[in-house]
JSON list of C-alpha atoms in Angstrom, two decimals:
[
{"chain": "A", "resi": 24, "resn": "MET", "atom": "CA", "xyz": [0.00, 0.00, 0.00]},
{"chain": "A", "resi": 25, "resn": "PRO", "atom": "CA", "xyz": [1.40, 3.44, -0.89]},
{"chain": "A", "resi": 26, "resn": "SER", "atom": "CA", "xyz": [2.75, 5.54, 1.93]},
{"chain": "A", "resi": 27, "resn": "SER", "atom": "CA", "xyz": [0.62, 8.61, 2.51]},
{"chain": "A", "resi": 28, "resn": "PRO", "atom": "CA", "xyz": [1.75, 12.24, 2.54]},
{"chain": "A", "resi": 29, "resn": "PRO", "atom": "CA", "xyz": [1.95, 13.67, 6.06]},
{"chain": "A", "resi": 30, "resn": "SER", "atom": "CA", "xyz": [-0.96, 16.08, 5.57]},
{"chain": "A", "resi": 31, "resn": "LEU", "atom": "CA", "xyz": [-3.53, 13.31, 5.75]},
{"chain": "A", "resi": 32, "resn": "GLY", "atom": "CA", "xyz": [-3.43, 12.63, 9.44]},
{"chain": "A", "resi": 33, "resn": "THR", "atom": "CA", "xyz": [-4.46, 9.21, 10.69]},
{"chain": "A", "resi": 34, "resn": "GLU", "atom": "CA", "xyz": [-7.45, 8.49, 8.47]},
{"chain": "A", "resi": 35, "resn": "ASN", "atom": "CA", "xyz": [-7.99, 4.85, 7.57]},
{"chain": "A", "resi": 36, "resn": "GLN", "atom": "CA", "xyz": [-7.33, 4.75, 3.84]},
{"chain": "A", "resi": 37, "resn": "SER", "atom": "CA", "xyz": [-8.03, 1.07, 3.12]},
{"chain": "A", "resi": 38, "resn": "PRO", "atom": "CA", "xyz": [-11.65, 1.66, 1.97]},
{"chain": "A", "resi": 39, "resn": "PHE", "atom": "CA", "xyz": [-10.33, 4.19, -0.55]},
{"chain": "A", "resi": 40, "resn": "GLN", "atom": "CA", "xyz": [-7.66, 1.99, -2.16]},
{"chain": "A", "resi": 41, "resn": "VAL", "atom": "CA", "xyz": [-7.95, 1.49, -5.93]},
{"chain": "A", "resi": 42, "resn": "ASP", "atom": "CA", "xyz": [-6.56, -1.77, -7.39]},
{"chain": "A", "resi": 43, "resn": "SER", "atom": "CA", "xyz": [-8.08, -1.72, -10.89]},
{"chain": "A", "resi": 44, "resn": "LYS", "atom": "CA", "xyz": [-5.42, -1.01, -13.54]},
{"chain": "A", "resi": 45, "resn": "ARG", "atom": "CA", "xyz": [-8.00, 0.55, -15.85]},
{"chain": "A", "resi": 46, "resn": "GLU", "atom": "CA", "xyz": [-9.26, 2.87, -13.12]},
{"chain": "A", "resi": 47, "resn": "ILE", "atom": "CA", "xyz": [-5.71, 3.85, -12.05]},
{"chain": "A", "resi": 48, "resn": "VAL", "atom": "CA", "xyz": [-4.77, 4.71, -15.65]},
{"chain": "A", "resi": 49, "resn": "GLY", "atom": "CA", "xyz": [-8.02, 6.69, -15.99]},
{"chain": "A", "resi": 50, "resn": "LEU", "atom": "CA", "xyz": [-7.27, 8.74, -12.87]},
{"chain": "A", "resi": 51, "resn": "LEU", "atom": "CA", "xyz": [-3.70, 9.44, -13.99]},
{"chain": "A", "resi": 52, "resn": "ARG", "atom": "CA", "xyz": [-4.91, 10.55, -17.42]},
{"chain": "A", "resi": 53, "resn": "GLY", "atom": "CA", "xyz": [-7.50, 12.75, -15.75]},
{"chain": "A", "resi": 54, "resn": "LEU", "atom": "CA", "xyz": [-4.72, 14.48, -13.80]},
{"chain": "A", "resi": 55, "resn": "ARG", "atom": "CA", "xyz": [-2.73, 14.96, -17.02]},
{"chain": "A", "resi": 56, "resn": "GLU", "atom": "CA", "xyz": [-5.62, 16.20, -19.16]},
{"chain": "A", "resi": 57, "resn": "SER", "atom": "CA", "xyz": [-6.77, 18.69, -16.52]},
{"chain": "A", "resi": 58, "resn": "LYS", "atom": "CA", "xyz": [-3.14, 19.88, -16.19]},
{"chain": "A", "resi": 59, "resn": "GLN", "atom": "CA", "xyz": [-3.23, 19.52, -12.41]},
{"chain": "A", "resi": 60, "resn": "LEU", "atom": "CA", "xyz": [-0.08, 20.29, -10.45]},
{"chain": "A", "resi": 61, "resn": "ILE", "atom": "CA", "xyz": [1.04, 17.39, -8.26]},
{"chain": "A", "resi": 62, "resn": "SER", "atom": "CA", "xyz": [3.04, 17.39, -5.04]},
{"chain": "A", "resi": 63, "resn": "MET", "atom": "CA", "xyz": [6.06, 15.05, -5.14]},
{"chain": "A", "resi": 64, "resn": "LEU", "atom": "CA", "xyz": [7.37, 14.21, -1.64]},
{"chain": "A", "resi": 65, "resn": "ILE", "atom": "CA", "xyz": [10.58, 12.53, -0.53]},
{"chain": "A", "resi": 66, "resn": "ASN", "atom": "CA", "xyz": [12.23, 11.89, 2.84]},
{"chain": "A", "resi": 67, "resn": "SER", "atom": "CA", "xyz": [8.88, 11.41, 4.65]},
{"chain": "A", "resi": 68, "resn": "GLY", "atom": "CA", "xyz": [7.58, 14.70, 3.26]},
{"chain": "A", "resi": 69, "resn": "SER", "atom": "CA", "xyz": [10.48, 16.86, 4.41]},
{"chain": "A", "resi": 70, "resn": "GLU", "atom": "CA", "xyz": [11.12, 17.84, 0.76]},
{"chain": "A", "resi": 71, "resn": "VAL", "atom": "CA", "xyz": [8.25, 18.69, -1.59]},
{"chain": "A", "resi": 72, "resn": "PHE", "atom": "CA", "xyz": [8.54, 19.38, -5.32]},
{"chain": "A", "resi": 73, "resn": "ILE", "atom": "CA", "xyz": [5.75, 20.51, -7.65]},
{"chain": "A", "resi": 74, "resn": "THR", "atom": "CA", "xyz": [5.38, 18.54, -10.86]},
{"chain": "A", "resi": 75, "resn": "SER", "atom": "CA", "xyz": [2.80, 17.56, -13.49]},
{"chain": "A", "resi": 76, "resn": "ILE", "atom": "CA", "xyz": [2.10, 14.46, -15.57]},
{"chain": "A", "resi": 77, "resn": "LEU", "atom": "CA", "xyz": [3.43, 14.62, -19.13]},
{"chain": "A", "resi": 78, "resn": "ASP", "atom": "CA", "xyz": [2.38, 11.19, -20.40]},
{"chain": "A", "resi": 79, "resn": "VAL", "atom": "CA", "xyz": [0.65, 7.99, -19.26]},
{"chain": "A", "resi": 80, "resn": "ASP", "atom": "CA", "xyz": [1.64, 4.97, -21.37]},
{"chain": "A", "resi": 81, "resn": "ASP", "atom": "CA", "xyz": [-0.39, 1.95, -20.28]},
{"chain": "A", "resi": 82, "resn": "THR", "atom": "CA", "xyz": [1.19, -0.19, -23.04]},
{"chain": "A", "resi": 83, "resn": "SER", "atom": "CA", "xyz": [4.66, 0.25, -21.53]},
{"chain": "A", "resi": 84, "resn": "ASN", "atom": "CA", "xyz": [3.15, 0.59, -18.02]},
{"chain": "A", "resi": 85, "resn": "LEU", "atom": "CA", "xyz": [4.97, 3.91, -17.47]},
{"chain": "A", "resi": 86, "resn": "ILE", "atom": "CA", "xyz": [4.24, 7.44, -16.24]},
{"chain": "A", "resi": 87, "resn": "ILE", "atom": "CA", "xyz": [6.35, 10.41, -17.31]},
{"chain": "A", "resi": 88, "resn": "ILE", "atom": "CA", "xyz": [6.36, 13.58, -15.19]},
{"chain": "A", "resi": 89, "resn": "ASP", "atom": "CA", "xyz": [8.17, 16.92, -15.15]},
{"chain": "A", "resi": 90, "resn": "SER", "atom": "CA", "xyz": [11.60, 16.77, -13.57]},
{"chain": "A", "resi": 91, "resn": "ALA", "atom": "CA", "xyz": [12.59, 18.86, -10.57]},
{"chain": "A", "resi": 92, "resn": "PRO", "atom": "CA", "xyz": [14.69, 22.01, -11.06]},
{"chain": "A", "resi": 93, "resn": "GLY", "atom": "CA", "xyz": [18.39, 21.16, -10.96]},
{"chain": "A", "resi": 94, "resn": "HIS", "atom": "CA", "xyz": [20.51, 18.00, -11.17]},
{"chain": "A", "resi": 95, "resn": "LEU", "atom": "CA", "xyz": [20.97, 17.63, -7.39]},
{"chain": "A", "resi": 96, "resn": "ALA", "atom": "CA", "xyz": [17.22, 17.75, -6.69]},
{"chain": "A", "resi": 97, "resn": "ASN", "atom": "CA", "xyz": [16.54, 15.11, -9.34]},
{"chain": "A", "resi": 98, "resn": "GLN", "atom": "CA", "xyz": [19.32, 12.94, -7.94]},
{"chain": "A", "resi": 99, "resn": "ARG", "atom": "CA", "xyz": [17.76, 13.10, -4.46]},
{"chain": "A", "resi": 100, "resn": "ILE", "atom": "CA", "xyz": [14.43, 12.01, -5.94]},
{"chain": "A", "resi": 101, "resn": "ILE", "atom": "CA", "xyz": [16.02, 9.13, -7.85]},
{"chain": "A", "resi": 102, "resn": "ASP", "atom": "CA", "xyz": [17.97, 8.02, -4.76]},
{"chain": "A", "resi": 103, "resn": "ALA", "atom": "CA", "xyz": [14.94, 8.21, -2.43]},
{"chain": "A", "resi": 104, "resn": "PRO", "atom": "CA", "xyz": [13.70, 4.76, -1.35]},
{"chain": "A", "resi": 105, "resn": "ARG", "atom": "CA", "xyz": [10.12, 5.92, -1.93]},
{"chain": "A", "resi": 106, "resn": "VAL", "atom": "CA", "xyz": [8.57, 8.93, -3.65]},
{"chain": "A", "resi": 107, "resn": "SER", "atom": "CA", "xyz": [4.98, 9.88, -2.76]},
{"chain": "A", "resi": 108, "resn": "PHE", "atom": "CA", "xyz": [2.61, 11.88, -4.96]},
{"chain": "A", "resi": 109, "resn": "GLU", "atom": "CA", "xyz": [-0.60, 13.75, -4.22]},
{"chain": "A", "resi": 110, "resn": "GLY", "atom": "CA", "xyz": [-2.88, 15.55, -6.65]},
{"chain": "A", "resi": 111, "resn": "LEU", "atom": "CA", "xyz": [-6.44, 16.86, -6.62]},
{"chain": "A", "resi": 112, "resn": "LEU", "atom": "CA", "xyz": [-8.86, 15.73, -9.34]},
{"chain": "A", "resi": 113, "resn": "ASP", "atom": "CA", "xyz": [-12.24, 17.43, -8.99]},
{"chain": "A", "resi": 114, "resn": "LYS", "atom": "CA", "xyz": [-13.03, 17.05, -5.29]},
{"chain": "A", "resi": 115, "resn": "ILE", "atom": "CA", "xyz": [-10.98, 13.91, -4.77]},
{"chain": "A", "resi": 116, "resn": "SER", "atom": "CA", "xyz": [-7.43, 13.61, -3.46]},
{"chain": "A", "resi": 117, "resn": "ILE", "atom": "CA", "xyz": [-5.41, 11.14, -5.57]},
{"chain": "A", "resi": 118, "resn": "GLN", "atom": "CA", "xyz": [-2.35, 9.61, -3.87]},
{"chain": "A", "resi": 119, "resn": "PHE", "atom": "CA", "xyz": [0.21, 7.07, -5.04]},
{"chain": "A", "resi": 120, "resn": "SER", "atom": "CA", "xyz": [3.89, 6.29, -4.67]},
{"chain": "A", "resi": 121, "resn": "SER", "atom": "CA", "xyz": [6.86, 4.73, -6.44]},
{"chain": "A", "resi": 122, "resn": "ASP", "atom": "CA", "xyz": [10.24, 3.26, -5.56]},
{"chain": "A", "resi": 123, "resn": "ASN", "atom": "CA", "xyz": [11.68, 3.12, -9.10]},
{"chain": "A", "resi": 124, "resn": "VAL", "atom": "CA", "xyz": [11.89, 6.71, -10.37]},
{"chain": "A", "resi": 125, "resn": "GLU", "atom": "CA", "xyz": [14.50, 7.34, -13.08]},
{"chain": "A", "resi": 126, "resn": "LEU", "atom": "CA", "xyz": [15.66, 10.37, -15.07]},
{"chain": "A", "resi": 127, "resn": "ILE", "atom": "CA", "xyz": [14.98, 10.32, -18.82]},
{"chain": "A", "resi": 128, "resn": "SER", "atom": "CA", "xyz": [14.69, 12.69, -21.77]},
{"chain": "A", "resi": 129, "resn": "PHE", "atom": "CA", "xyz": [11.14, 13.36, -23.00]},
{"chain": "A", "resi": 130, "resn": "GLU", "atom": "CA", "xyz": [10.47, 15.62, -25.99]},
{"chain": "A", "resi": 131, "resn": "ASP", "atom": "CA", "xyz": [14.03, 16.98, -25.76]},
{"chain": "A", "resi": 132, "resn": "ARG", "atom": "CA", "xyz": [13.84, 17.95, -22.10]},
{"chain": "A", "resi": 133, "resn": "PRO", "atom": "CA", "xyz": [14.63, 16.22, -18.80]},
{"chain": "A", "resi": 134, "resn": "ALA", "atom": "CA", "xyz": [11.79, 14.26, -17.23]},
{"chain": "A", "resi": 135, "resn": "LEU", "atom": "CA", "xyz": [11.19, 11.57, -14.62]},
{"chain": "A", "resi": 136, "resn": "GLN", "atom": "CA", "xyz": [9.72, 8.17, -15.35]},
{"chain": "A", "resi": 137, "resn": "PHE", "atom": "CA", "xyz": [8.37, 5.35, -13.20]},
{"chain": "A", "resi": 138, "resn": "THR", "atom": "CA", "xyz": [6.07, 2.34, -13.36]},
{"chain": "A", "resi": 139, "resn": "ILE", "atom": "CA", "xyz": [2.32, 2.90, -13.13]},
{"chain": "A", "resi": 140, "resn": "PRO", "atom": "CA", "xyz": [1.46, 2.05, -9.50]},
{"chain": "A", "resi": 141, "resn": "ALA", "atom": "CA", "xyz": [-0.38, -1.18, -8.76]},
{"chain": "A", "resi": 142, "resn": "THR", "atom": "CA", "xyz": [-2.50, 0.58, -6.13]},
{"chain": "A", "resi": 143, "resn": "MET", "atom": "CA", "xyz": [-3.66, 4.12, -5.53]},
{"chain": "A", "resi": 144, "resn": "VAL", "atom": "CA", "xyz": [-5.62, 5.95, -2.86]},
{"chain": "A", "resi": 145, "resn": "ARG", "atom": "CA", "xyz": [-8.67, 7.98, -3.90]},
{"chain": "A", "resi": 146, "resn": "LEU", "atom": "CA", "xyz": [-9.71, 9.93, -0.84]},
{"chain": "A", "resi": 147, "resn": "GLN", "atom": "CA", "xyz": [-12.81, 12.07, -0.71]},
{"chain": "A", "resi": 148, "resn": "ARG", "atom": "CA", "xyz": [-13.26, 14.05, 2.49]},
{"chain": "A", "resi": 149, "resn": "ARG", "atom": "CA", "xyz": [-17.00, 14.29, 2.62]},
{"chain": "A", "resi": 150, "resn": "GLU", "atom": "CA", "xyz": [-17.25, 16.88, 5.37]},
{"chain": "A", "resi": 151, "resn": "TYR", "atom": "CA", "xyz": [-15.75, 19.70, 3.28]},
{"chain": "A", "resi": 152, "resn": "TYR", "atom": "CA", "xyz": [-15.70, 20.04, -0.48]},
{"chain": "A", "resi": 153, "resn": "ARG", "atom": "CA", "xyz": [-12.41, 21.69, -1.50]},
{"chain": "A", "resi": 154, "resn": "ILE", "atom": "CA", "xyz": [-12.14, 23.42, -4.86]},
{"chain": "A", "resi": 155, "resn": "ASN", "atom": "CA", "xyz": [-9.03, 24.90, -6.47]},
{"chain": "A", "resi": 156, "resn": "THR", "atom": "CA", "xyz": [-9.18, 28.67, -6.94]},
{"chain": "A", "resi": 157, "resn": "PRO", "atom": "CA", "xyz": [-8.46, 30.04, -10.46]},
{"chain": "A", "resi": 158, "resn": "LEU", "atom": "CA", "xyz": [-4.78, 30.58, -11.30]},
{"chain": "A", "resi": 159, "resn": "SER", "atom": "CA", "xyz": [-5.60, 33.29, -13.85]},
{"chain": "A", "resi": 160, "resn": "THR", "atom": "CA", "xyz": [-7.27, 35.55, -11.26]},
{"chain": "A", "resi": 161, "resn": "PRO", "atom": "CA", "xyz": [-5.81, 34.60, -7.85]},
{"chain": "A", "resi": 162, "resn": "ILE", "atom": "CA", "xyz": [-8.02, 35.07, -4.79]},
{"chain": "A", "resi": 163, "resn": "ARG", "atom": "CA", "xyz": [-6.36, 37.11, -2.05]},
{"chain": "A", "resi": 164, "resn": "ALA", "atom": "CA", "xyz": [-6.36, 36.64, 1.69]},
{"chain": "A", "resi": 165, "resn": "MET", "atom": "CA", "xyz": [-5.38, 39.60, 3.86]},
{"chain": "A", "resi": 166, "resn": "VAL", "atom": "CA", "xyz": [-3.59, 38.38, 6.99]},
{"chain": "A", "resi": 167, "resn": "PRO", "atom": "CA", "xyz": [-2.35, 40.82, 9.69]},
{"chain": "A", "resi": 168, "resn": "VAL", "atom": "CA", "xyz": [1.06, 39.85, 11.08]},
{"chain": "A", "resi": 169, "resn": "LYS", "atom": "CA", "xyz": [3.65, 41.46, 13.34]},
{"chain": "A", "resi": 170, "resn": "VAL", "atom": "CA", "xyz": [6.95, 42.30, 11.62]},
{"chain": "A", "resi": 171, "resn": "ASP", "atom": "CA", "xyz": [9.49, 43.39, 14.23]},
{"chain": "A", "resi": 172, "resn": "THR", "atom": "CA", "xyz": [7.48, 45.95, 16.24]},
{"chain": "A", "resi": 173, "resn": "ARG", "atom": "CA", "xyz": [4.99, 47.01, 13.57]},
{"chain": "A", "resi": 174, "resn": "GLN", "atom": "CA", "xyz": [1.76, 45.51, 12.27]},
{"chain": "A", "resi": 175, "resn": "GLU", "atom": "CA", "xyz": [1.68, 44.58, 8.59]},
{"chain": "A", "resi": 176, "resn": "THR", "atom": "CA", "xyz": [-1.04, 43.07, 6.40]},
{"chain": "A", "resi": 177, "resn": "LEU", "atom": "CA", "xyz": [0.07, 40.30, 4.05]},
{"chain": "A", "resi": 178, "resn": "LYS", "atom": "CA", "xyz": [-1.77, 39.78, 0.77]},
{"chain": "A", "resi": 179, "resn": "LEU", "atom": "CA", "xyz": [-1.50, 36.07, -0.02]},
{"chain": "A", "resi": 180, "resn": "SER", "atom": "CA", "xyz": [-2.87, 33.96, -2.89]},
{"chain": "A", "resi": 181, "resn": "LEU", "atom": "CA", "xyz": [-5.30, 31.12, -2.18]},
{"chain": "A", "resi": 182, "resn": "VAL", "atom": "CA", "xyz": [-4.66, 27.64, -3.59]},
{"chain": "A", "resi": 183, "resn": "ASP", "atom": "CA", "xyz": [-8.02, 26.17, -2.68]},
{"chain": "A", "resi": 184, "resn": "ILE", "atom": "CA", "xyz": [-11.03, 26.87, -0.49]},
{"chain": "A", "resi": 185, "resn": "SER", "atom": "CA", "xyz": [-13.69, 24.87, 1.34]},
{"chain": "A", "resi": 186, "resn": "CYS", "atom": "CA", "xyz": [-16.29, 25.65, 3.98]},
{"chain": "A", "resi": 187, "resn": "GLY", "atom": "CA", "xyz": [-13.76, 24.41, 6.52]},
{"chain": "A", "resi": 188, "resn": "GLY", "atom": "CA", "xyz": [-10.73, 26.47, 5.54]},
{"chain": "A", "resi": 189, "resn": "ILE", "atom": "CA", "xyz": [-8.24, 27.53, 2.90]},
{"chain": "A", "resi": 190, "resn": "ALA", "atom": "CA", "xyz": [-4.78, 26.71, 1.59]},
{"chain": "A", "resi": 191, "resn": "LEU", "atom": "CA", "xyz": [-2.64, 29.73, 0.80]},
{"chain": "A", "resi": 192, "resn": "LEU", "atom": "CA", "xyz": [0.84, 30.51, -0.48]},
{"chain": "A", "resi": 193, "resn": "ASP", "atom": "CA", "xyz": [3.27, 32.48, 1.70]},
{"chain": "A", "resi": 194, "resn": "GLU", "atom": "CA", "xyz": [6.12, 33.10, -0.74]},
{"chain": "A", "resi": 195, "resn": "LYS", "atom": "CA", "xyz": [8.09, 35.33, 1.67]},
{"chain": "A", "resi": 196, "resn": "LYS", "atom": "CA", "xyz": [7.46, 32.94, 4.60]},
{"chain": "A", "resi": 197, "resn": "ALA", "atom": "CA", "xyz": [6.33, 35.86, 6.73]},
{"chain": "A", "resi": 198, "resn": "MET", "atom": "CA", "xyz": [3.60, 33.97, 8.63]},
{"chain": "A", "resi": 199, "resn": "ASP", "atom": "CA", "xyz": [4.33, 31.88, 11.70]},
{"chain": "A", "resi": 200, "resn": "SER", "atom": "CA", "xyz": [3.69, 28.38, 10.34]},
{"chain": "A", "resi": 201, "resn": "THR", "atom": "CA", "xyz": [3.57, 26.72, 13.78]},
{"chain": "A", "resi": 202, "resn": "ILE", "atom": "CA", "xyz": [0.63, 24.30, 13.93]},
{"chain": "A", "resi": 203, "resn": "GLY", "atom": "CA", "xyz": [-2.17, 25.81, 16.03]},
{"chain": "A", "resi": 204, "resn": "VAL", "atom": "CA", "xyz": [-1.23, 29.49, 15.62]},
{"chain": "A", "resi": 205, "resn": "ILE", "atom": "CA", "xyz": [-4.35, 31.64, 15.22]},
{"chain": "A", "resi": 206, "resn": "TYR", "atom": "CA", "xyz": [-4.62, 34.73, 13.00]},
{"chain": "A", "resi": 207, "resn": "GLU", "atom": "CA", "xyz": [-7.54, 37.01, 13.79]},
{"chain": "A", "resi": 208, "resn": "HIS", "atom": "CA", "xyz": [-9.05, 39.86, 11.73]},
{"chain": "A", "resi": 209, "resn": "CYS", "atom": "CA", "xyz": [-8.22, 38.20, 8.39]},
{"chain": "A", "resi": 210, "resn": "LYS", "atom": "CA", "xyz": [-10.18, 39.00, 5.23]},
{"chain": "A", "resi": 211, "resn": "LEU", "atom": "CA", "xyz": [-10.91, 37.04, 2.06]},
{"chain": "A", "resi": 212, "resn": "ASP", "atom": "CA", "xyz": [-11.58, 38.98, -1.14]},
{"chain": "A", "resi": 213, "resn": "LEU", "atom": "CA", "xyz": [-14.10, 36.76, -2.93]},
{"chain": "A", "resi": 214, "resn": "PRO", "atom": "CA", "xyz": [-15.07, 37.93, -6.46]},
{"chain": "A", "resi": 215, "resn": "THR", "atom": "CA", "xyz": [-18.76, 38.94, -6.77]},
{"chain": "A", "resi": 216, "resn": "ILE", "atom": "CA", "xyz": [-19.11, 38.29, -3.02]},
{"chain": "A", "resi": 217, "resn": "GLY", "atom": "CA", "xyz": [-16.77, 40.92, -1.57]},
{"chain": "A", "resi": 218, "resn": "LEU", "atom": "CA", "xyz": [-14.64, 40.99, 1.57]},
{"chain": "A", "resi": 219, "resn": "VAL", "atom": "CA", "xyz": [-15.48, 38.50, 4.31]},
{"chain": "A", "resi": 220, "resn": "ASP", "atom": "CA", "xyz": [-13.95, 38.43, 7.80]},
{"chain": "A", "resi": 221, "resn": "VAL", "atom": "CA", "xyz": [-12.43, 35.17, 9.02]},
{"chain": "A", "resi": 222, "resn": "VAL", "atom": "CA", "xyz": [-10.23, 33.82, 11.80]},
{"chain": "A", "resi": 223, "resn": "LEU", "atom": "CA", "xyz": [-7.58, 31.36, 10.59]},
{"chain": "A", "resi": 224, "resn": "GLN", "atom": "CA", "xyz": [-5.73, 28.63, 12.48]},
{"chain": "A", "resi": 225, "resn": "VAL", "atom": "CA", "xyz": [-2.66, 27.02, 10.91]},
{"chain": "A", "resi": 226, "resn": "ARG", "atom": "CA", "xyz": [-3.18, 23.25, 10.55]},
{"chain": "A", "resi": 227, "resn": "ASN", "atom": "CA", "xyz": [-0.31, 22.20, 8.26]},
{"chain": "A", "resi": 228, "resn": "SER", "atom": "CA", "xyz": [2.64, 23.67, 6.40]},
{"chain": "A", "resi": 229, "resn": "GLN", "atom": "CA", "xyz": [4.75, 22.51, 3.45]},
{"chain": "A", "resi": 230, "resn": "ASP", "atom": "CA", "xyz": [7.76, 24.16, 1.82]},
{"chain": "A", "resi": 231, "resn": "LEU", "atom": "CA", "xyz": [7.50, 23.64, -1.93]},
{"chain": "A", "resi": 232, "resn": "ILE", "atom": "CA", "xyz": [10.17, 23.69, -4.62]},
{"chain": "A", "resi": 233, "resn": "LEU", "atom": "CA", "xyz": [8.56, 24.88, -7.85]},
{"chain": "A", "resi": 234, "resn": "LEU", "atom": "CA", "xyz": [9.40, 23.87, -11.41]},
{"chain": "A", "resi": 235, "resn": "ASN", "atom": "CA", "xyz": [11.34, 27.11, -11.92]},
{"chain": "A", "resi": 236, "resn": "GLY", "atom": "CA", "xyz": [13.54, 26.39, -8.91]},
{"chain": "A", "resi": 237, "resn": "LYS", "atom": "CA", "xyz": [11.94, 29.00, -6.64]},
{"chain": "A", "resi": 238, "resn": "THR", "atom": "CA", "xyz": [10.55, 28.05, -3.24]},
{"chain": "A", "resi": 239, "resn": "ASN", "atom": "CA", "xyz": [7.14, 28.74, -1.77]},
{"chain": "A", "resi": 240, "resn": "ARG", "atom": "CA", "xyz": [5.32, 27.80, 1.42]},
{"chain": "A", "resi": 241, "resn": "ARG", "atom": "CA", "xyz": [1.85, 26.30, 1.38]},
{"chain": "A", "resi": 242, "resn": "LEU", "atom": "CA", "xyz": [-0.17, 26.76, 4.56]},
{"chain": "A", "resi": 243, "resn": "GLY", "atom": "CA", "xyz": [-3.37, 24.89, 5.28]},
{"chain": "A", "resi": 244, "resn": "CYS", "atom": "CA", "xyz": [-5.59, 26.97, 7.58]},
{"chain": "A", "resi": 245, "resn": "GLN", "atom": "CA", "xyz": [-8.88, 26.12, 9.28]},
{"chain": "A", "resi": 246, "resn": "PHE", "atom": "CA", "xyz": [-11.69, 28.63, 9.79]},
{"chain": "A", "resi": 247, "resn": "ILE", "atom": "CA", "xyz": [-12.37, 29.27, 13.49]},
{"chain": "A", "resi": 248, "resn": "ASN", "atom": "CA", "xyz": [-15.74, 30.37, 14.92]},
{"chain": "A", "resi": 249, "resn": "MET", "atom": "CA", "xyz": [-17.13, 31.23, 11.49]},
{"chain": "A", "resi": 250, "resn": "SER", "atom": "CA", "xyz": [-20.50, 33.03, 11.52]},
{"chain": "A", "resi": 251, "resn": "ASN", "atom": "CA", "xyz": [-23.42, 31.66, 9.54]},
{"chain": "A", "resi": 252, "resn": "ASN", "atom": "CA", "xyz": [-23.40, 34.71, 7.26]},
{"chain": "A", "resi": 253, "resn": "VAL", "atom": "CA", "xyz": [-19.73, 34.25, 6.36]},
{"chain": "A", "resi": 254, "resn": "LEU", "atom": "CA", "xyz": [-20.24, 30.50, 5.90]},
{"chain": "A", "resi": 255, "resn": "ALA", "atom": "CA", "xyz": [-23.09, 31.23, 3.47]},
{"chain": "A", "resi": 256, "resn": "SER", "atom": "CA", "xyz": [-20.85, 33.66, 1.55]},
{"chain": "A", "resi": 257, "resn": "VAL", "atom": "CA", "xyz": [-18.08, 31.07, 1.24]},
{"chain": "A", "resi": 258, "resn": "GLN", "atom": "CA", "xyz": [-20.61, 28.45, 0.09]},
{"chain": "A", "resi": 259, "resn": "ARG", "atom": "CA", "xyz": [-21.95, 30.85, -2.56]},
{"chain": "A", "resi": 260, "resn": "TYR", "atom": "CA", "xyz": [-18.44, 31.45, -3.86]},
{"chain": "A", "resi": 261, "resn": "ILE", "atom": "CA", "xyz": [-17.64, 27.73, -4.00]},
{"chain": "A", "resi": 262, "resn": "MET", "atom": "CA", "xyz": [-20.87, 27.12, -5.94]},
{"chain": "A", "resi": 263, "resn": "LYS", "atom": "CA", "xyz": [-19.91, 29.93, -8.33]},
{"chain": "A", "resi": 264, "resn": "LEU", "atom": "CA", "xyz": [-16.50, 28.33, -8.97]},
{"chain": "A", "resi": 265, "resn": "GLU", "atom": "CA", "xyz": [-18.17, 24.95, -9.52]},
{"chain": "A", "resi": 266, "resn": "ARG", "atom": "CA", "xyz": [-20.62, 26.41, -12.06]},
{"chain": "A", "resi": 267, "resn": "GLU", "atom": "CA", "xyz": [-17.80, 28.16, -13.95]},
{"chain": "A", "resi": 268, "resn": "ARG", "atom": "CA", "xyz": [-15.69, 25.00, -14.02]},
{"chain": "A", "resi": 269, "resn": "ASN", "atom": "CA", "xyz": [-18.62, 22.86, -15.23]},
{"chain": "A", "resi": 270, "resn": "ALA", "atom": "CA", "xyz": [-19.41, 25.39, -17.96]},
{"chain": "A", "resi": 271, "resn": "LYS", "atom": "CA", "xyz": [-15.78, 25.37, -19.11]},
{"chain": "A", "resi": 272, "resn": "MET", "atom": "CA", "xyz": [-15.65, 21.56, -19.17]},
{"chain": "A", "resi": 273, "resn": "THR", "atom": "CA", "xyz": [-18.89, 21.42, -21.15]},
{"chain": "A", "resi": 274, "resn": "GLY", "atom": "CA", "xyz": [-17.50, 23.96, -23.59]},
{"chain": "A", "resi": 275, "resn": "ILE", "atom": "CA", "xyz": [-14.33, 21.93, -24.10]},
{"chain": "A", "resi": 276, "resn": "ARG", "atom": "CA", "xyz": [-16.33, 18.87, -24.98]}
]
């Protein structure tokens, strides 16, 4: 059974394991066709790289993904005893792992290749429906922090949102990422909805190495003591994103 990324807590994943080769290939192709970014974790999640699937070849039983930036990073991935992957397809977290990653050349550029996994975890957290926020028009969260002796408001981009919380990117690593830290008087700028006031509590943190070699920090934050009015606003925005995504998918077809 694949090892799970550290962000998943202690949930029992056995009911969510996928063993069907056809279904596994279908999920991998879904990640590729929707151009989803995937987290690639080594050393028990202490190093995280962002990648994407370039090709799924079920005839050769191989997956090809983007390589990490730099020879040393790719060497660490190749040398790792196990590499774990996590991506989000619609509202479902897709997780798998490999212990046979190798560096190849694909379409005249470096890439990584490994065998299609025999099992995969498809995990849907039913309590909160998470949806990725649009990359073209990033949603901003305003978070007040103390810098030295002065108060400063950070404007950070959201990665995804649910009725339970948000994931955001702290490129300058200005927030205290200690698990349990609470940030009060935060605001979310939701298009067509407006500014909503929220209290955020840090629940997990990952330092990411992007494809261009730059680093970023992803913080998962839970909403604390959310009012019914704000909850309704967040739900309306999530429904709006869902409608827009469905319309786009219908248009593509």
